[in-house]
Amino acid sequence: MEYNFNDIKITDQFPGGNIIVDKVEGNNVYLRQDLRDTKPWWHYWNFKITISRPQKLFFHFQDDVIGYFGPAINEGDGWHYNKNSFISHKSFVYDFVYAGVYQFAFSLPYQVEDFERFFNTIAPYAQKHFAVKTKRGRDQFYISAGNTQSDKAILFTCRHHACESVAEFVLEGLLEHLLTAPNPIKQDCAIYCVPFVDLDGVEDGDQGKDRAPHDHNRDYIDEPIYPTVRFIQDFVRSKNLFYGIDLHCPAKYHGIHDYMSLVQNEAPYDAAQELFSQYLENQVKKDKCSIQYSQKDNIVHGIGWNIGAPRTFSRFCCESGARLAFSFEIPFFGRREQPYMPQELREFGKSFAKALIGFYLDTNK
């Protein structure tokens, strides 16, 4: 919706937009995230505000939905965080020095237009394909690269949950290295990627997580309700799937949600997952990544929420015969003095690709 209050206008009418404004009193704005068809509670929000005169505003949410560093801020020249804006996990302040349009979000957004810019950089090495029409009528797409004549297939997916935007930056780095650098995976394997599994949710600004009656990552059932999941299932069944890797972001922050972590399945699938974890930890150390990863932070099967109740993408890939399949959680912010930012997330993605190449070389001799 679009909300007008004297000299300010707030809207979510743009790709990825999500906000409900309850009221404005003086320089205090009271707002909340739009849950839409998410069954319980989730944290995603993203809005634009037009200011007609300089002023300081205080933004108050009903829930704890503001990260350690305050909101992600775009003043028209790119995204950043300003920790001085943070008041609490429910409130932030911003001093609008100039009239104009500003954008605020829970974390760094990533829309289809962002991927299109990235795809232009890898276009000499990849092709884009139409997959299926989504429930809301969009053209779902995927990309292919590498040795597409090979009977060895690797499938990367992202955004099974629409709001998990930060994972896309890791995907960029991963794809860039695999597709542009000489390596045996590109030579030997067909590489596929579905960068937006919940394409409708991404563009419409949905939470995506726990969507009723179930979300995309819980749709790997005999009769999927989402056309994209049905396409992925048929696609996997038609291939000799070597690896199936699904990138996610966890819950908002605190505890395990602040650490890079591989979500493990039960035996026998966990053996390959643990081995890849060793390769990734060693590669991240070798590359001296500013974003760290340690195998001890993996989410082990049978502990906490990881009880493997519904069949997810990674479980479907494991059951379909993949030699390696897993979900990987990429925190929205991390746990350190500075938030994770796009370029270092891309660098982590490159290390991820190198680890996968090492794993491939050593396990396919």
XYZ file of C-alpha atoms in Angstrom:
365
model
C 0.000 0.000 0.000
C 0.903 3.671 -0.127
C 0.512 5.823 2.974
C 0.439 9.633 2.927
C 0.968 11.693 6.081
C 1.354 15.420 5.472
C 4.989 15.795 4.365
C 5.957 12.111 4.181
C 4.849 9.244 1.951
C 5.590 5.586 2.698
C 5.075 2.808 0.160
C 5.730 -0.865 -0.514
C 4.665 -0.595 -4.149
C 7.915 -1.744 -5.729
C 9.649 -5.126 -6.229
C 10.268 -6.648 -2.800
C 8.233 -4.037 -0.933
C 6.622 -5.024 2.369
C 5.260 -2.751 5.107
C 2.128 -1.830 7.041
C 2.011 1.647 8.586
C -0.340 1.916 11.560
C 0.031 5.609 12.343
C 2.288 8.648 12.422
C 2.335 10.855 15.501
C 4.631 13.867 15.335
C 8.039 12.523 14.344
C 7.182 8.930 15.373
C 6.206 6.371 12.735
C 4.523 3.159 13.941
C 4.739 0.276 11.498
C 5.024 -3.482 11.148
C 5.942 -6.155 8.640
C 3.196 -7.579 6.424
C 2.933 -11.311 7.159
C 0.400 -12.002 4.386
C 0.043 -15.787 4.163
C 2.908 -16.654 6.500
C 1.311 -18.750 9.234
C 3.289 -17.782 12.354
C 5.594 -14.778 12.713
C 8.508 -13.736 10.498
C 10.765 -10.708 10.217
C 10.957 -9.359 6.653
C 10.109 -5.734 5.797
C 11.210 -3.300 3.084
C 9.801 0.158 2.353
C 10.462 3.458 0.589
C 9.784 6.838 2.125
C 9.541 10.187 0.359
C 10.446 13.203 2.496
C 9.403 16.696 1.412
C 11.510 18.539 4.002
C 14.482 17.769 6.271
C 13.459 16.156 9.552
C 14.343 13.457 12.060
C 11.986 10.504 12.324
C 11.767 7.633 14.792
C 10.469 4.311 13.435
C 8.837 1.871 15.846
C 7.968 -1.754 15.038
C 5.706 -3.994 17.078
C 8.196 -6.865 16.997
C 11.952 -7.364 17.262
C 12.760 -6.994 13.552
C 15.774 -4.663 13.472
C 19.233 -6.182 13.205
C 22.350 -5.418 15.207
C 23.349 -2.572 12.902
C 20.013 -0.896 12.388
C 18.195 -1.119 9.055
C 19.784 -1.520 5.656
C 19.655 1.981 4.156
C 19.649 3.188 0.556
C 19.865 6.962 0.117
C 19.911 6.612 -3.660
C 23.523 5.552 -4.142
C 23.598 1.988 -2.833
C 23.025 0.033 0.345
C 24.786 0.430 3.666
C 24.201 0.193 7.396
C 24.576 2.966 9.967
C 24.823 1.546 13.466
C 24.022 4.964 14.913
C 20.475 4.521 13.615
C 19.929 1.564 15.946
C 17.864 2.287 19.060
C 16.649 -1.221 19.825
C 15.545 -4.329 17.950
C 12.165 -2.610 17.689
C 13.130 0.993 16.862
C 15.522 3.016 14.741
C 16.060 6.703 14.037
C 17.053 8.504 10.865
C 17.911 12.163 10.339
C 16.717 13.106 6.847
C 19.046 15.962 5.969
C 17.661 16.334 2.458
C 14.246 15.952 0.897
C 14.002 12.960 -1.402
C 13.315 9.229 -1.616
C 14.957 6.796 0.808
C 14.643 3.054 1.221
C 14.923 0.998 4.397
C 14.879 -2.781 4.767
C 15.455 -5.500 7.325
C 18.623 -6.543 5.482
C 20.271 -6.143 2.080
C 17.572 -6.742 -0.566
C 18.149 -8.704 -3.744
C 15.621 -8.722 -6.572
C 15.444 -10.167 -10.079
C 16.867 -6.928 -11.493
C 19.980 -7.476 -9.351
C 20.450 -10.958 -10.754
C 19.954 -9.628 -14.274
C 22.870 -7.244 -13.737
C 24.978 -10.117 -12.474
C 23.902 -12.396 -15.310
C 25.175 -9.857 -17.828
C 28.674 -10.432 -16.425
C 28.484 -14.217 -16.854
C 26.382 -14.243 -20.033
C 29.316 -15.395 -22.220
C 29.466 -18.557 -20.105
C 25.778 -19.290 -19.412
C 22.349 -19.479 -20.970
C 18.967 -18.574 -19.546
C 15.958 -20.835 -20.051
C 12.222 -20.671 -19.453
C 11.083 -23.295 -16.957
C 7.393 -22.820 -16.174
C 4.770 -20.215 -15.381
C 4.549 -19.469 -11.671
C 1.257 -19.461 -9.778
C 1.009 -15.701 -10.290
C 1.880 -15.861 -13.970
C 5.573 -14.948 -14.005
C 8.108 -16.651 -16.250
C 10.181 -18.864 -13.975
C 13.698 -19.188 -15.347
C 16.882 -21.129 -14.720
C 20.381 -20.963 -16.147
C 22.695 -23.593 -17.572
C 26.463 -23.580 -18.018
C 29.490 -25.827 -18.122
C 29.438 -29.024 -20.141
C 25.707 -29.252 -20.821
C 26.240 -32.467 -22.830
C 27.574 -34.231 -19.756
C 25.571 -36.849 -17.871
C 26.843 -35.341 -14.612
C 24.560 -32.575 -13.353
C 24.974 -30.035 -10.570
C 21.993 -27.971 -9.426
C 22.145 -24.837 -7.284
C 18.994 -23.270 -5.872
C 18.246 -20.164 -3.837
C 15.242 -18.343 -2.380
C 13.062 -21.301 -1.507
C 12.046 -18.736 1.108
C 11.469 -15.395 -0.573
C 12.921 -13.104 2.099
C 16.342 -14.809 2.309
C 18.070 -12.269 0.100
C 21.632 -12.253 1.454
C 22.246 -15.792 0.187
C 22.140 -14.461 -3.381
C 25.452 -12.652 -2.975
C 27.165 -15.932 -2.060
C 25.495 -17.532 -5.073
C 26.947 -14.808 -7.288
C 30.487 -15.504 -6.117
C 30.014 -19.247 -6.408
C 28.681 -19.067 -9.956
C 31.230 -16.501 -11.074
C 34.133 -18.714 -10.067
C 32.679 -21.967 -11.392
C 31.660 -20.442 -14.712
C 34.553 -18.112 -15.514
C 37.649 -19.783 -14.026
C 39.118 -22.897 -15.680
C 38.158 -25.855 -13.505
C 37.256 -29.542 -13.833
C 33.630 -29.077 -12.760
C 32.957 -26.688 -15.637
C 34.752 -29.090 -17.971
C 33.099 -32.293 -16.778
C 29.646 -31.324 -15.506
C 26.460 -29.601 -16.584
C 25.820 -26.723 -14.153
C 22.280 -25.535 -13.512
C 20.869 -22.878 -11.223
C 17.407 -21.724 -10.157
C 18.230 -18.419 -8.428
C 14.640 -17.649 -7.331
C 12.610 -20.733 -6.472
C 9.859 -18.578 -4.930
C 10.006 -16.019 -7.710
C 6.540 -14.637 -6.977
C 7.339 -14.138 -3.308
C 10.649 -12.428 -4.051
C 9.129 -9.883 -6.399
C 5.931 -9.358 -4.402
C 7.804 -8.862 -1.118
C 6.404 -11.880 0.742
C 7.977 -13.473 3.777
C 7.909 -16.827 1.966
C 8.968 -18.750 5.056
C 6.151 -20.908 6.473
C 3.786 -19.799 3.725
C 0.378 -21.439 4.128
C -0.386 -24.265 3.554
C 3.360 -24.908 3.313
C 6.300 -23.081 1.760
C 8.320 -24.010 -1.314
C 10.979 -25.929 0.609
C 8.290 -28.142 2.145
C 6.688 -28.848 -1.224
C 8.870 -31.784 -2.277
C 5.939 -34.134 -2.004
C 4.159 -36.475 -4.410
C 1.854 -33.707 -5.673
C 3.603 -30.311 -5.359
C 1.376 -27.239 -5.236
C 4.009 -24.885 -6.664
C 4.781 -25.157 -10.412
C 8.472 -24.363 -9.857
C 8.923 -27.195 -7.367
C 7.150 -29.586 -9.727
C 9.550 -28.468 -12.465
C 12.597 -28.980 -10.211
C 11.452 -32.460 -9.230
C 10.975 -33.499 -12.847
C 14.273 -31.854 -13.774
C 16.209 -33.746 -11.090
C 14.580 -37.043 -12.053
C 15.660 -36.501 -15.660
C 19.320 -35.988 -14.742
C 22.177 -37.887 -13.189
C 22.413 -35.482 -10.269
C 25.879 -35.318 -8.755
C 25.363 -32.358 -6.409
C 22.286 -30.464 -5.240
C 23.062 -27.376 -3.178
C 20.442 -25.050 -1.742
C 21.401 -21.653 -0.295
C 19.334 -20.128 2.515
C 19.408 -17.524 5.244
C 18.412 -18.646 8.752
C 16.145 -16.836 11.200
C 16.803 -13.155 11.875
C 19.724 -13.171 14.368
C 21.148 -14.510 17.687
C 22.626 -17.928 18.430
C 23.139 -20.365 15.566
C 21.533 -17.870 13.198
C 24.674 -15.710 13.305
C 26.990 -18.359 11.835
C 27.584 -19.882 8.423
C 26.300 -23.427 8.773
C 25.681 -26.487 6.664
C 22.435 -28.281 7.488
C 23.226 -31.979 7.712
C 20.961 -34.917 6.970
C 21.040 -38.257 8.741
C 23.269 -41.187 7.749
C 24.227 -42.180 5.150
C 23.882 -38.731 3.564
C 25.846 -36.913 6.267
C 29.184 -38.547 5.390
C 29.612 -36.577 2.153
C 28.284 -33.441 3.838
C 30.846 -33.688 6.627
C 33.637 -34.295 4.131
C 32.664 -31.250 2.078
C 32.538 -29.237 5.318
C 36.205 -30.021 5.886
C 37.080 -28.822 2.389
C 35.100 -25.619 2.905
C 36.606 -24.821 6.290
C 40.121 -25.363 4.942
C 39.469 -23.281 1.811
C 38.022 -20.361 3.761
C 41.126 -20.359 5.964
C 43.443 -20.651 2.955
C 41.749 -17.713 1.219
C 41.754 -15.686 4.451
C 38.094 -14.849 3.971
C 36.784 -12.029 6.107
C 33.682 -14.196 6.631
C 34.543 -17.330 8.554
C 33.130 -20.835 8.480
C 33.759 -23.731 10.853
C 32.448 -27.261 10.574
C 31.573 -27.212 14.270
C 28.818 -24.700 13.464
C 26.976 -27.156 11.230
C 23.378 -27.903 12.159
C 23.572 -31.608 12.873
C 20.608 -33.825 12.113
C 18.501 -34.691 15.157
C 19.435 -31.556 17.091
C 17.146 -28.545 17.563
C 14.860 -27.887 14.620
C 16.778 -30.207 12.268
C 14.707 -33.329 12.761
C 14.069 -33.952 9.071
C 10.300 -34.144 9.278
C 9.147 -32.899 5.842
C 11.046 -33.620 2.634
C 13.013 -30.551 1.570
C 14.955 -29.863 -1.622
C 18.179 -31.259 -0.153
C 16.457 -34.400 1.132
C 14.769 -34.887 -2.235
C 18.174 -34.639 -3.946
C 19.709 -37.110 -1.486
C 16.874 -39.572 -2.050
C 17.224 -39.071 -5.812
C 20.796 -40.363 -5.704
C 22.907 -37.193 -5.482
C 26.424 -37.846 -4.238
C 26.298 -34.607 -2.253
C 23.257 -32.521 -1.340
C 22.585 -30.067 1.469
C 21.159 -26.729 2.526
C 23.586 -24.026 3.580
C 22.624 -21.156 5.885
C 24.097 -17.682 5.290
C 23.377 -15.215 8.125
C 21.746 -11.895 7.374
C 24.313 -10.003 9.470
C 26.865 -12.328 11.079
C 28.260 -12.000 14.576
C 31.063 -9.443 14.545
C 31.626 -5.673 14.665
C 30.546 -5.084 11.053
C 27.669 -6.617 9.057
C 28.235 -8.943 6.127
C 28.363 -6.906 2.914
C 27.950 -7.978 -0.730
C 31.548 -8.121 -1.914
C 32.831 -10.219 0.982
C 29.807 -12.507 0.619
C 30.778 -12.955 -3.024
C 34.348 -13.742 -1.946
C 32.989 -16.382 0.412
C 31.043 -17.778 -2.537
C 34.264 -18.077 -4.523
C 35.855 -20.018 -1.676
C 32.760 -22.202 -1.612
C 33.263 -22.933 -5.325
C 36.933 -23.778 -4.802
C 36.019 -26.155 -1.984
C 33.487 -27.861 -4.244
C 36.122 -28.230 -6.965
C 38.531 -29.781 -4.466
C 35.839 -32.129 -3.225
C 35.012 -33.128 -6.806
C 38.639 -33.804 -7.715
C 39.300 -35.963 -4.671
C 36.071 -37.971 -4.707
C 35.844 -38.700 -8.435
C 39.257 -40.143 -9.192
